[in-house]
Coordinates of C-alpha atoms and ligand atoms in Angstrom, one line a residue:
X12 CA 0.0 0.0 0.0
X13 CA 1.7 3.1 -1.3
X14 CA 5.0 2.7 -3.0
X15 CA 8.1 4.8 -2.5
X16 CA 11.0 5.0 -4.8
X17 CA 14.3 7.0 -4.8
X18 CA 17.5 7.3 -6.7
X19 CA 20.9 9.0 -6.4
X20 CA 23.6 8.5 -9.0
X21 CA 25.0 9.0 -12.4
X22 CA 21.8 8.5 -14.5
X23 CA 18.7 10.6 -14.8
X24 CA 17.0 10.1 -11.4
X25 CA 13.7 11.5 -12.6
X26 CA 13.4 8.9 -15.3
X27 CA 14.5 6.1 -13.0
X28 CA 12.1 7.2 -10.2
X29 CA 9.2 7.4 -12.6
X30 CA 10.1 4.0 -14.0
X31 CA 10.1 2.6 -10.4
X32 CA 6.8 4.2 -9.7
X33 CA 5.3 2.6 -12.8
X34 CA 6.5 -0.8 -11.5
X35 CA 5.1 -0.1 -8.0
X36 CA 1.8 1.4 -9.1
X37 CA -0.1 -1.7 -8.2
X38 CA 0.6 -0.9 -4.6
X39 CA -1.6 2.2 -4.8
X40 CA -2.9 4.5 -7.6
X41 CA -4.8 7.3 -6.1
X42 CA -2.0 9.8 -6.8
X43 CA 1.7 10.0 -7.7
X44 CA 4.4 12.5 -7.1
X45 CA 8.1 13.2 -7.3
X46 CA 10.7 15.6 -5.8
X47 CA 14.0 16.3 -7.5
X48 CA 16.7 18.8 -7.7
X49 CA 18.0 20.9 -10.7
X50 CA 20.6 23.6 -10.3
X51 CA 20.3 23.4 -6.5
X52 CA 16.6 24.1 -6.7
X53 CA 13.9 21.7 -5.6
X54 CA 11.0 20.8 -7.9
X55 CA 8.0 18.9 -6.5
X56 CA 5.5 17.6 -9.0
X57 CA 2.4 15.7 -8.1
X58 CA -0.8 14.6 -9.7
X59 CA -4.1 12.9 -8.7
X60 CA -4.5 9.6 -10.4
X61 CA -2.0 7.5 -12.3
X62 CA 1.7 7.7 -12.7
X63 CA 1.2 8.2 -16.5
X64 CA -0.4 11.6 -15.7
X65 CA 2.7 12.6 -13.7
X66 CA 5.1 11.3 -16.3
X67 CA 3.4 13.5 -19.0
X68 CA 4.4 16.5 -16.9
X69 CA 8.1 15.5 -16.7
X70 CA 9.1 14.9 -20.2
X71 CA 12.4 16.9 -20.2
X72 CA 13.1 16.8 -16.4
X73 CA 16.6 15.7 -15.4
X74 CA 18.3 15.3 -12.1
X75 CA 20.9 13.2 -10.3
X76 CA 18.6 12.8 -7.2
X77 CA 14.9 12.1 -6.8
X78 CA 12.3 10.6 -4.5
X79 CA 8.8 9.5 -5.6
X80 CA 5.6 8.1 -4.3
X81 CA 2.4 6.3 -5.5
X82 CA -0.4 6.6 -3.0
X83 CA -3.3 4.5 -1.6
X84 CA -5.1 7.1 0.4
X85 CA -5.4 6.5 4.2
X86 CA -5.6 10.1 5.7
X87 CA -7.3 12.6 3.5
X88 CA -9.0 12.2 0.2
X89 CA -7.1 11.2 -2.9
X90 CA -6.3 14.6 -4.4
X91 CA -3.2 16.6 -5.4
X92 CA -2.8 18.4 -2.1
X93 CA -2.7 15.1 -0.1
X94 CA -0.4 13.5 -2.7
X95 CA 3.3 13.0 -1.7
X96 CA 6.0 14.3 -1.6
X97 CA 5.2 16.7 1.3
X98 CA 7.3 19.8 2.1
X99 CA 8.1 21.0 5.6
X100 CA 6.7 24.4 6.5
X101 CA 9.8 26.4 5.4
X102 CA 10.4 24.2 2.4
X103 CA 13.7 23.0 3.6
X104 CA 12.8 19.2 3.8
X105 CA 10.7 17.1 1.5
X106 CA 9.5 13.6 2.3
X107 CA 7.8 10.5 0.8
X108 CA 6.2 8.1 3.3
X109 CA 4.6 4.7 3.2
X110 CA 2.7 3.7 6.3
X111 CA 0.5 5.2 9.0
X112 CA 1.5 7.3 11.9
X113 CA -1.0 6.5 14.6
X114 CA -0.1 9.3 17.1
X115 CA 0.1 12.1 14.6
X116 CA -2.6 14.1 16.2
X117 CA -0.9 14.0 19.6
X118 CA 2.5 14.9 18.0
X119 CA 0.9 17.8 16.2
X120 CA -0.5 19.1 19.4
X121 CA 2.6 18.6 21.5
X122 CA 5.3 19.9 19.1
X123 CA 3.7 21.6 16.1
X124 CA 0.8 23.6 17.4
X125 CA 2.1 26.8 15.7
X126 CA 2.5 25.1 12.4
X127 CA 0.0 25.3 9.6
X128 CA -0.5 22.2 7.5
X129 CA -1.4 22.1 3.9
X130 CA -2.7 18.5 3.6
X131 CA -4.8 16.1 5.7
X132 CA -2.0 13.6 5.8
X133 CA -0.1 12.1 8.8
X134 CA 3.1 12.4 6.7
X135 CA 3.3 16.2 7.0
X136 CA 3.8 15.7 10.8
X137 CA 6.9 13.7 10.1
X138 CA 8.6 16.2 7.8
X139 CA 7.7 19.1 10.1
X140 CA 9.0 17.3 13.2
X141 CA 12.3 16.8 11.4
X142 CA 12.3 20.5 10.6
X143 CA 11.4 21.4 14.2
X144 CA 14.2 19.3 15.7
X145 CA 16.8 20.4 13.1
X146 CA 16.6 23.9 14.5
X147 CA 18.7 22.6 17.4
X148 CA 20.1 19.3 16.1
X149 CA 22.0 18.0 13.2
X150 CA 19.6 16.6 10.5
X151 CA 20.6 13.1 11.3
X152 CA 19.9 13.5 15.0
X153 CA 16.7 15.4 14.1
X154 CA 15.5 12.4 12.1
X155 CA 16.4 9.9 14.8
X156 CA 14.6 12.1 17.4
X157 CA 11.6 12.1 15.1
X158 CA 11.7 8.3 14.7
X159 CA 11.7 7.9 18.5
X160 CA 8.4 9.7 18.7
X161 CA 6.6 8.0 15.9
X162 CA 4.0 5.3 16.6
X163 CA 2.7 3.2 13.7
X164 CA 4.5 2.3 10.6
X165 CA 6.7 4.2 8.2
X166 CA 9.2 3.9 5.4
X167 CA 10.5 7.3 4.5
X168 CA 12.8 9.0 2.1
X169 CA 13.8 12.6 2.8
X170 CA 15.7 15.3 0.8
X171 CA 17.3 18.3 2.5
X172 CA 17.4 21.3 0.3
X173 CA 20.5 22.5 2.2
X174 CA 22.5 19.6 0.8
X175 CA 21.2 17.9 -2.3
X176 CA 23.9 15.3 -2.4
X177 CA 22.2 12.8 -0.1
X178 CA 18.9 10.9 0.5
X179 CA 18.0 10.2 4.1
X180 CA 16.0 7.1 4.8
X181 CA 14.4 5.5 7.9
X182 CA 11.8 2.8 8.5
X183 CA 9.8 0.8 10.9
X184 CA 7.3 -1.9 10.0
X185 CA 6.7 -0.7 6.4
X186 CA 9.0 -2.3 3.9
X187 CA 11.9 -0.6 2.3
X188 CA 14.7 -2.0 0.1
X189 CA 17.9 -0.3 -0.8
X190 CA 19.4 -1.2 -4.2
X191 CA 23.0 -0.9 -5.3
X192 CA 24.3 -1.0 -8.9
X193 CA 26.7 0.8 -11.3
X194 CA 24.2 3.5 -11.9
X195 CA 23.9 4.5 -8.2
X196 CA 21.8 3.8 -5.2
X197 CA 18.1 3.2 -5.4
X198 CA 15.2 2.7 -3.1
X199 CA 11.9 0.8 -3.5
X200 CA 9.1 -0.5 -1.4
X201 CA 9.5 -3.8 -3.1
X202 CA 11.9 -5.6 -5.4
X203 CA 10.0 -4.8 -8.6
X204 CA 11.0 -1.1 -8.3
X205 CA 14.7 -2.1 -8.3
X206 CA 14.7 -4.3 -11.4
X207 CA 16.8 -2.9 -14.2
X208 CA 18.3 -0.3 -11.9
X209 CA 20.2 -2.2 -9.2
X210 CA 22.2 -5.4 -9.3
X211 CA 22.0 -6.1 -5.5
X212 CA 19.5 -5.2 -2.8
X213 CA 19.3 -5.1 1.0
X214 CA 16.1 -5.5 2.9
X215 CA 16.2 -2.8 5.5
X216 CA 15.5 -3.7 9.1
X217 CA 13.0 -2.0 11.4
X218 CA 14.1 1.2 13.2
X219 CA 17.0 1.6 10.8
X220 CA 18.2 5.1 9.9
X221 CA 20.6 5.8 7.0
X222 CA 21.9 8.2 4.4
X223 CA 23.2 7.6 0.9
X224 CA 25.4 9.8 -1.1
X225 CA 26.5 9.0 -4.7
X226 CA 29.2 6.6 -3.5
X227 CA 28.6 6.0 0.1
X228 CA 26.0 4.5 2.5
X229 CA 25.8 5.1 6.2
X230 CA 23.4 3.1 8.3
X231 CA 22.7 3.4 12.0
X232 CA 20.2 2.2 14.6
X233 CA 17.8 4.6 16.3
X234 CA 20.3 5.6 18.9
X235 CA 23.0 6.3 16.3
X236 CA 25.1 3.1 16.6
X237 CA 26.5 1.8 13.3
X238 CA 24.4 -1.0 11.8
X239 CA 25.5 -3.3 9.0
X240 CA 23.2 -4.1 6.0
X241 CA 23.6 -7.1 3.9
X242 CA 23.2 -7.1 0.1
X243 CA 22.0 -10.0 -2.1
X244 CA 21.8 -10.3 -5.8
X245 CA 18.5 -9.4 -7.5
X246 CA 17.2 -12.6 -9.1
X247 CA 14.1 -11.3 -10.9
X248 CA 14.4 -10.1 -14.5
X249 CA 12.6 -7.4 -16.5
X250 CA 11.1 -10.2 -18.5
X251 CA 9.3 -11.6 -15.5
X252 CA 7.4 -8.4 -14.9
X253 CA 6.6 -7.8 -18.6
X254 CA 3.0 -8.0 -19.7
X255 CA 4.1 -9.5 -23.0
X256 CA 1.3 -9.8 -25.5
X257 CA -1.5 -10.2 -22.9
X258 CA -4.1 -7.4 -22.6
X259 CA -3.8 -7.5 -18.8
X260 CA -1.4 -8.9 -16.2
X261 CA -4.4 -10.7 -14.7
X262 CA -4.9 -12.7 -17.9
X263 CA -1.2 -13.4 -18.2
X264 CA -1.1 -14.6 -14.6
X265 CA -4.2 -16.9 -15.2
X266 CA -2.4 -18.3 -18.2
X267 CA 0.8 -18.9 -16.2
X268 CA -0.8 -21.3 -13.8
X269 CA -0.2 -24.6 -15.6
X270 CA 3.5 -23.8 -16.1
X271 CA 3.7 -22.5 -12.5
X272 CA 2.4 -25.8 -11.1
X273 CA 5.1 -27.6 -13.1
X274 CA 7.7 -25.2 -11.7
X275 CA 6.5 -25.8 -8.1
X276 CA 6.8 -29.5 -8.7
X277 CA 10.3 -29.0 -9.9
X278 CA 11.2 -27.0 -6.8
X279 CA 9.6 -29.4 -4.2
X280 CA 10.2 -32.8 -5.7
X281 CA 13.5 -34.6 -6.3
X282 CA 12.3 -37.7 -8.2
X283 CA 9.3 -38.7 -6.2
X284 CA 10.6 -37.5 -2.9
X285 CA 9.4 -34.2 -1.5
X286 CA 12.0 -31.7 -0.4
X287 CA 10.5 -30.0 2.7
X288 CA 12.8 -29.4 5.6
X289 CA 12.7 -32.4 8.0
X290 CA 13.0 -30.0 10.9
X291 CA 9.8 -28.2 9.9
X292 CA 8.0 -31.4 9.4
X293 CA 9.1 -32.7 12.8
X294 CA 8.0 -29.4 14.4
X295 CA 4.5 -29.4 12.8
X296 CA 4.1 -33.1 13.7
X297 CA 4.7 -32.3 17.4
X298 CA 1.8 -29.8 17.5
X299 CA -1.7 -30.7 18.6
X300 CA -3.3 -28.1 16.4
X301 CA -2.4 -26.1 13.4
X302 CA -3.8 -22.6 13.1
X303 CA -3.9 -21.1 9.6
X304 CA -4.0 -17.3 9.5
X305 CA -4.5 -15.2 6.3
X306 CA -6.7 -12.6 4.6
X307 CA -8.8 -12.4 1.5
X308 CA -7.9 -14.9 -1.3
X309 CA -5.0 -16.2 0.7
X310 CA -7.5 -17.1 3.5
X311 CA -9.7 -18.9 1.0
X312 CA -6.6 -20.9 -0.1
X313 CA -5.8 -21.8 3.5
X314 CA -9.2 -23.6 3.8
X315 CA -7.7 -26.2 1.5
X316 CA -4.6 -26.4 3.7
X317 CA -6.9 -27.1 6.7
X318 CA -8.6 -29.8 4.7
X319 CA -5.3 -31.4 3.6
X320 CA -3.9 -31.3 7.1
X321 CA -6.9 -32.9 8.7
X322 CA -7.6 -35.4 5.9
X323 CA -4.0 -36.4 5.1
X324 CA -2.1 -35.7 8.4
X325 CA -4.9 -36.1 11.0
X326 CA -3.8 -32.9 12.6
X327 CA -6.8 -30.7 13.9
X328 CA -6.6 -27.4 12.1
X329 CA -8.5 -24.1 12.1
X330 CA -8.5 -21.1 9.7
X331 CA -8.5 -17.6 11.2
X332 CA -9.1 -14.3 9.5
X333 CA -6.1 -12.3 10.6
X334 CA -7.9 -9.0 11.1
X335 CA -10.3 -10.8 13.5
X336 CA -7.8 -12.9 15.3
X337 CA -5.6 -9.9 16.2
X338 CA -8.5 -8.5 18.3
X339 CA -9.8 -11.7 19.8
X340 CA -8.5 -14.3 22.2
X341 CA -9.5 -17.7 21.0
X342 CA -8.6 -20.7 23.2
X343 CA -5.2 -21.9 22.0
X344 CA -4.2 -25.5 22.4
X345 CA -1.2 -26.8 24.4
X346 CA 1.2 -27.2 21.5
X347 CA -0.1 -25.0 18.7
X348 CA 1.6 -24.3 15.3
X349 CA 0.8 -21.2 13.3
X350 CA 0.9 -21.1 9.5
X351 CA 0.5 -17.8 7.8
X352 CA -0.4 -17.5 4.1
X353 CA 0.5 -14.3 2.3
X354 CA 1.3 -13.5 -1.3
X355 CA 3.0 -10.2 -0.4
X356 CA 4.4 -11.2 3.0
X357 CA 3.7 -7.6 4.1
X358 CA 0.0 -7.7 5.1
X359 CA -0.3 -5.6 8.2
X360 CA -3.2 -7.6 9.6
X361 CA -1.0 -10.7 9.5
X362 CA 2.0 -9.0 10.9
X363 CA 0.0 -7.7 13.8
X364 CA -1.0 -11.3 14.6
X365 CA 2.5 -12.6 14.1
X366 CA 3.9 -10.2 16.7
X367 CA 1.4 -11.5 19.3
X368 CA 2.2 -15.1 18.4
X369 CA 5.9 -14.4 18.7
X370 CA 5.4 -12.9 22.1
X371 CA 3.9 -16.3 23.2
X372 CA 6.9 -18.1 21.5
X373 CA 4.6 -20.3 19.4
X374 CA 6.3 -21.6 16.3
X375 CA 5.4 -20.0 13.0
X376 CA 5.7 -20.8 9.3
X377 CA 5.0 -18.3 6.5
X378 CA 3.9 -19.6 3.2
X379 CA 4.5 -16.8 0.7
X380 CA 5.5 -15.5 -2.7
X381 CA 7.9 -13.0 -1.2
X382 CA 10.9 -14.5 0.6
X383 CA 12.5 -11.2 1.3
X384 CA 9.3 -10.0 3.1
X385 CA 8.7 -8.8 6.7
X386 CA 6.6 -11.9 7.5
X387 CA 9.5 -14.2 6.5
X388 CA 11.8 -12.4 8.9
X389 CA 9.3 -12.7 11.7
X390 CA 8.8 -16.5 11.2
X391 CA 10.7 -19.5 12.4
X392 CA 10.2 -21.2 9.0
X393 CA 9.3 -20.0 5.5
X394 CA 8.1 -21.8 2.3
X395 CA 8.2 -20.3 -1.1
X396 CA 5.1 -20.8 -3.2
X397 CA 7.1 -20.1 -6.4
X398 CA 4.3 -18.3 -8.2
X399 CA 6.6 -15.7 -9.7
X400 CA 5.8 -12.0 -9.4
X401 CA 2.1 -11.4 -9.3
X402 CA 1.3 -7.9 -10.6
X403 CA -2.5 -7.8 -11.1
X404 CA -4.2 -6.6 -7.9
X405 CA -6.6 -9.5 -8.0
X406 CA -4.8 -12.7 -6.9
X407 CA -5.0 -15.7 -9.3
X408 CA -1.8 -17.7 -9.6
X409 CA -0.7 -16.9 -6.0
X410 CA -3.9 -18.5 -4.8
X411 CA -3.4 -21.7 -6.8
X412 CA 0.3 -21.8 -5.8
X413 CA -0.8 -21.7 -2.1
X414 CA -3.2 -24.6 -2.6
X415 CA -0.5 -26.6 -4.4
X416 CA 2.1 -25.8 -1.8
X417 CA -0.3 -26.8 1.0
X418 CA -1.0 -30.2 -0.6
X419 CA 2.8 -30.8 -0.9
X420 CA 3.4 -29.8 2.7
X421 CA 0.5 -31.9 4.0
X422 CA 1.7 -34.9 2.0
X423 CA 5.2 -34.5 3.2
X424 CA 4.0 -34.4 6.8
X425 CA 1.7 -37.5 6.3
X426 CA 4.7 -39.4 4.8
X427 CA 2.2 -41.5 2.8
X428 CA 3.2 -43.1 -0.4
X429 CA 1.8 -40.7 -2.8
X430 CA 0.8 -40.0 -6.4
X431 CA 0.7 -36.2 -5.7
X432 CA 3.3 -35.3 -8.3
X433 CA 1.4 -37.0 -11.1
X434 CA -1.9 -35.7 -9.9
X435 CA -0.5 -32.2 -9.9
X436 CA 0.8 -32.7 -13.5
X437 CA -2.8 -33.8 -14.3
X438 CA -4.0 -30.5 -12.9
X439 CA -1.7 -28.5 -15.1
X440 CA -3.1 -30.3 -18.2
X441 CA -6.6 -29.9 -17.0
X442 CA -6.1 -26.1 -16.6
X443 CA -4.7 -25.9 -20.1
X444 CA -7.9 -27.5 -21.4
X445 CA -9.9 -24.9 -19.4
X446 CA -7.8 -22.1 -21.0
X447 CA -8.4 -23.6 -24.5
X448 CA -12.1 -23.3 -23.9
X449 CA -12.0 -19.8 -22.4
X450 CA -14.7 -18.6 -24.8
X451 CA -17.4 -20.5 -22.8
X452 CA -16.4 -18.5 -19.7
X453 CA -16.6 -15.3 -21.8
X454 CA -20.1 -16.4 -22.8
X455 CA -21.2 -16.6 -19.2
X456 CA -19.5 -13.3 -18.5
X457 CA -21.7 -11.7 -21.3
X458 CA -24.8 -13.1 -19.7
X459 CA -24.1 -11.9 -16.1
X460 CA -22.7 -8.5 -17.1
X461 CA -25.8 -6.4 -16.3
X462 CA -26.8 -8.2 -13.1
X463 CA -26.9 -6.4 -9.8
X464 CA -26.5 -9.5 -7.6
X465 CA -25.1 -12.9 -8.2
X466 CA -24.6 -16.0 -6.1
X467 CA -22.0 -18.7 -6.2
X468 CA -22.9 -21.9 -4.4
X469 CA -21.1 -25.1 -3.6
X470 CA -20.5 -27.6 -0.7
X471 CA -17.3 -28.5 1.0
X472 CA -14.3 -28.0 -1.3
X473 CA -16.6 -26.4 -3.8
X474 CA -18.0 -23.9 -1.3
X475 CA -14.4 -22.6 -0.6
X476 CA -13.9 -22.2 -4.4
X477 CA -17.3 -20.3 -4.4
X478 CA -15.9 -17.9 -1.8
X479 CA -12.9 -17.1 -4.0
X480 CA -15.1 -16.9 -7.1
X481 CA -17.3 -14.4 -5.4
X482 CA -14.4 -12.3 -4.2
X483 CA -12.9 -12.2 -7.7
X484 CA -16.2 -11.0 -9.3
X485 CA -16.7 -8.3 -6.6
X486 CA -13.2 -6.9 -6.7
X487 CA -12.7 -6.5 -10.5
X488 CA -16.2 -6.6 -12.0
X489 CA -17.8 -4.6 -9.2
X490 CA -20.8 -6.9 -9.1
X491 CA -22.4 -7.7 -5.7
X492 CA -21.7 -11.4 -5.3
X493 CA -22.1 -13.7 -2.4
X494 CA -20.9 -17.2 -1.9
X495 CA -23.2 -19.6 0.0
X496 CA -22.8 -23.1 1.1
X497 CA -25.7 -24.5 -1.0
X498 CA -27.3 -26.1 2.0
X499 CA -27.5 -22.8 3.8
X500 CA -29.6 -21.2 1.1
X501 CA -32.9 -22.4 2.5
X502 CA -32.0 -21.0 5.9
X503 CA -32.3 -17.4 4.7
X504 CA -30.4 -16.3 1.6
X505 CA -32.9 -17.9 -0.8
X506 CA -35.2 -14.9 0.0
X507 CA -32.8 -12.8 -2.1
X508 CA -33.5 -14.7 -5.3
X509 CA -35.4 -12.7 -7.8
X510 CA -36.4 -13.2 -11.5
X511 CA -33.2 -13.9 -13.4
X512 CA -30.8 -13.6 -10.4
X513 CA -27.7 -15.5 -11.6
X514 CA -26.8 -18.5 -9.4
X515 CA -23.7 -20.4 -10.3
X516 CA -23.1 -23.8 -8.8
X517 CA -19.7 -25.4 -8.6
X518 CA -19.9 -29.2 -8.5
X519 CA -16.7 -31.3 -8.5
X520 CA -17.4 -33.8 -5.8
X521 CA -19.3 -37.0 -6.1
X522 CA -20.6 -36.9 -2.5
X523 CA -22.2 -33.5 -2.8
X524 CA -23.2 -33.6 -6.5
X525 CA -26.9 -34.5 -6.2
X526 CA -27.7 -32.4 -3.2
X527 CA -26.1 -29.3 -4.6
X528 CA -28.1 -29.8 -7.8
X529 CA -31.3 -30.0 -5.7
X530 CA -30.4 -26.8 -3.9
X531 CA -29.7 -25.1 -7.3
X532 CA -33.1 -26.4 -8.6
X533 CA -34.7 -24.7 -5.5
X534 CA -33.3 -21.4 -6.7
X535 CA -34.4 -22.0 -10.2
X536 CA -37.9 -22.7 -9.0
X537 CA -37.9 -19.2 -7.6
X538 CA -36.8 -17.5 -10.8
X539 CA -33.0 -17.7 -10.7
X540 CA -31.0 -18.0 -13.9
X541 CA -28.8 -21.0 -13.0
X542 CA -25.4 -22.2 -14.3
X543 CA -23.4 -25.3 -13.4
X544 CA -19.6 -25.6 -13.5
X545 CA -18.9 -29.3 -13.0
X546 CA -16.1 -31.9 -13.2
X547 CA -16.6 -34.4 -16.0
X548 CA -17.1 -37.3 -13.7
X549 CA -20.1 -35.7 -12.0
X550 CA -21.4 -33.7 -14.9
X551 CA -24.7 -33.9 -16.9
X552 CA -24.8 -32.9 -20.6
X553 CA -26.8 -29.8 -19.7
X554 CA -24.1 -28.4 -17.5
X555 CA -22.7 -25.0 -18.7
X556 CA -19.0 -25.5 -18.2
X557 CA -17.5 -29.0 -17.8
X558 CA -13.9 -29.3 -16.6
X559 CA -11.6 -32.3 -16.9
X560 CA -11.4 -34.8 -14.0
X561 CA -8.4 -34.6 -11.7
X562 CA -7.8 -36.1 -8.3
X563 CA -10.9 -35.1 -6.3
X564 CA -9.0 -33.2 -3.6
X565 CA -7.3 -31.1 -6.2
X566 CA -10.3 -30.3 -8.4
X567 CA -10.7 -26.8 -7.1
X568 CA -7.4 -25.9 -8.7
X569 CA -9.2 -26.4 -12.0
X570 CA -12.6 -25.0 -11.2
X571 CA -11.0 -21.9 -9.7
X572 CA -9.5 -21.1 -13.1
X573 CA -13.0 -21.1 -14.6
X574 CA -14.3 -18.5 -12.1
X575 CA -11.1 -16.4 -12.5
X576 CA -11.9 -16.2 -16.3
X577 CA -15.5 -15.4 -15.7
X578 CA -14.5 -12.5 -13.4
X579 CA -11.8 -11.4 -15.9
X580 CA -14.1 -11.3 -18.9
X581 CA -16.9 -9.7 -17.0
X582 CA -14.5 -6.9 -15.9
X583 CA -13.1 -6.5 -19.4
X584 CA -16.6 -6.3 -20.9
X585 CA -17.5 -3.6 -18.4
X586 CA -14.4 -1.7 -19.4
X587 CA -13.1 -1.8 -15.9
X588 CA -9.4 -1.4 -15.1
X589 CA -8.8 -5.1 -14.6
X590 CA -5.3 -4.9 -13.1
X591 CA -5.9 -1.9 -10.9
X592 CA -9.5 -2.2 -9.6
X593 CA -10.9 0.8 -7.8
X594 CA -10.2 1.4 -4.1
X595 CA -7.8 -1.5 -3.9
X596 CA -4.0 -2.0 -3.7
X597 CA -1.9 -5.1 -4.0
X598 CA 0.0 -5.0 -0.8
X599 CA -2.2 -4.2 2.2
X600 CA 0.2 -2.7 4.7
X601 CA -2.3 -0.9 6.9
X602 CA -4.6 -2.6 9.5
Ligands
LIG937 C1 -7.9 -10.8 -3.7 C2 -6.6 -10.5 -3.1 C3 -6.6 -10.2 -1.6 C4 -5.4 -10.7 -0.9 C5 -5.3 -10.3 0.5 C6 -4.1 -10.9 1.3 O1 -7.7 -11.0 -5.0 O2 -5.6 -10.4 -3.7 O3 -7.8 -10.6 -1.0 O4 -5.4 -12.1 -1.0 O5 -5.2 -8.9 0.6 O6 -2.9 -10.4 0.7 P1 -1.6 -11.3 0.9 O7 -1.8 -12.6 0.3 O8 -0.5 -10.4 0.3 O9 -1.4 -11.3 2.4

C-alpha cells in the first residue's frame, strides 16, 4: 500500500524514479508525485490519479537525485494536495512516506501547534518534526529524534534542500529495500521497483536510519550506533514483470498457472521425494493443532490447507481471519503451530497477529511468494510458493500456488506413499484445457454483465472455491456477489433470489453432487438463472462448463480457473481497469 522510490547516482534520477513508480503502481494508484533537484533548486510535482499523468508533466526533467511516491489514500481524500511528496513548512525538507502514523494528532498538538498544514496527511507531521528538531540538532539526529516519537508504521525518504547530495531514509514496520548498482543507489518498497536499476538489494531492518550519497552508504540504529546491512543479488528479471502480448497482467497470470504448477513440482520434488525441511515437518508433527492465518484470497486458499492437514495428516486445524484474530482471544491448544499465508508477505493484519504469536513463543511458518518480506523475517520457517511475481491486484496464480504448496506440505507431513506429483501434473493439463475453452467463460460473462447481484454456491471444497469466485467478481467486475454453502440457502439467503438472479453452482465432488443440484433447482424454481460448473465425472450434458477430471482433492485448482476467467471477462466487458480495480491495492500494509 503506497509505493516509495528514490535514486541518487549517475543516471537521470527522474526517469529512474518514474520507471520505479510505474512498476510499483499496483501498490496504490490514487495519486503519484516526485521531488528532484535541478541547479540546486527543488521541484515537487504531483498529480491525482495514475503515474502516467505525472510522467506526462516531466518529459524533459533531469536530475541526479529524486524521490517518488504512488499513493493509496489513508488520511485525507485522494487529491493533489494530499499526494506525496510533502514539504516542511519552510520548504527545507521534502518527504515521501509509506505507512501510517497512529499518534500524529498527539504529536501535532505537542510539538507543532504553531505550524499550519497544507494537507490532511499524517506524513506532514513527520517532515515538520524533522524541521522542528533540526533547528537545534544535526539533521541526522533530528530524524532519529523524530523516529523515536513516531508510533505506527513508516518507510520514509527525505531530501534536505541545504544539501542535495544525499537521501535520508528510515523505516519501521513498512517495507523498504535499498538497491546498489553501477548507476547508483536506489530505493523501493518492493523488489520490482529495483529491477533494471540495481544489481543487488538489501532488505532494511526496522528502526534503521541511514543516508546515501552517490558513492557512500551510512546506516545506524535509532540511537546512532552503526548497523550493517547485507546485500544479495537481484534474481528477478525485467522479463518476469513484462505483460508480454497479454491485454492484462491478470490474464497473463491466469495463463501462467499450468507452467507455474510444473515449476512448483520441480522445486519441491526430487524424483518422487518431496523436499521439505525435516525439521519443519518434525516441528509441525509435534503440534496438537495447526492454526492457519490469512486474509482475502489467501485465507480462502488456506481452507484447502486445513482440509489437507486434517484429511492427510490427521492434525486438527483451524482457519483464522487475521484481522479478526488480532483483536480476539481464542482458546489456544497446548502445542499450537501457526501457519501464515500471504502472497506479499507484508500484510499488516497478519504482521499484527505474528507479533502477538511471537510474544507467546509459538512456532510460526510463513507460506509466501515474497521470501524477502517482513513476514518471513518474523517467522521460524518459510516456504516459497514459487508463483513468480504477481502484478495484477486480484490474486490468481498466487492463490493456486498456495493450494498446491499446502498439498505438498501436507503430503510431506503425512509421509504417505503418494501420487501427488502426477496428480498435480494432471491438474496442469486440465487447466490448459480450461484455458483452451475460455470462450465458454466469456459467454457466461456476457450473460451476467448487467446483473446487480449474483450468487455462487457449492458444498465442502466447492464452497471454498465459491468464496474465492465471489471475491474475484466483486473486486474486479464490481458486481455484488455472495458465496453460499448450497445447504444454507434455505436458511435465509434464498429470500434474495429474484427473477433472473444468476446463481452459479460449482460441483466437482461425487458426494455432494446431487444435493447441490437439488439446492440449485430450488433457486431455479424461484426465478434464478442458473449455471453449473462441474467436473466431467459428475457432470450432466446440460451443464454449462464441464472441466476435466483430476484427483478429487485437487479439483478446485481447475474449477477456480473457470471462475477467474468469468470474473476477468466480466470486468473486461464492463471496461473496468482489470489490473488496478478501484479502491484496492496489492500489498495491504495498513490494518
Ligand atoms: C484478492 C486479493 C486479496 C489478498 C489479501 C491478502 O484477489 O488479492 O484478497 O489475497 O489482501 O494479501 P496477501 O496474500 O498479500 O497477504
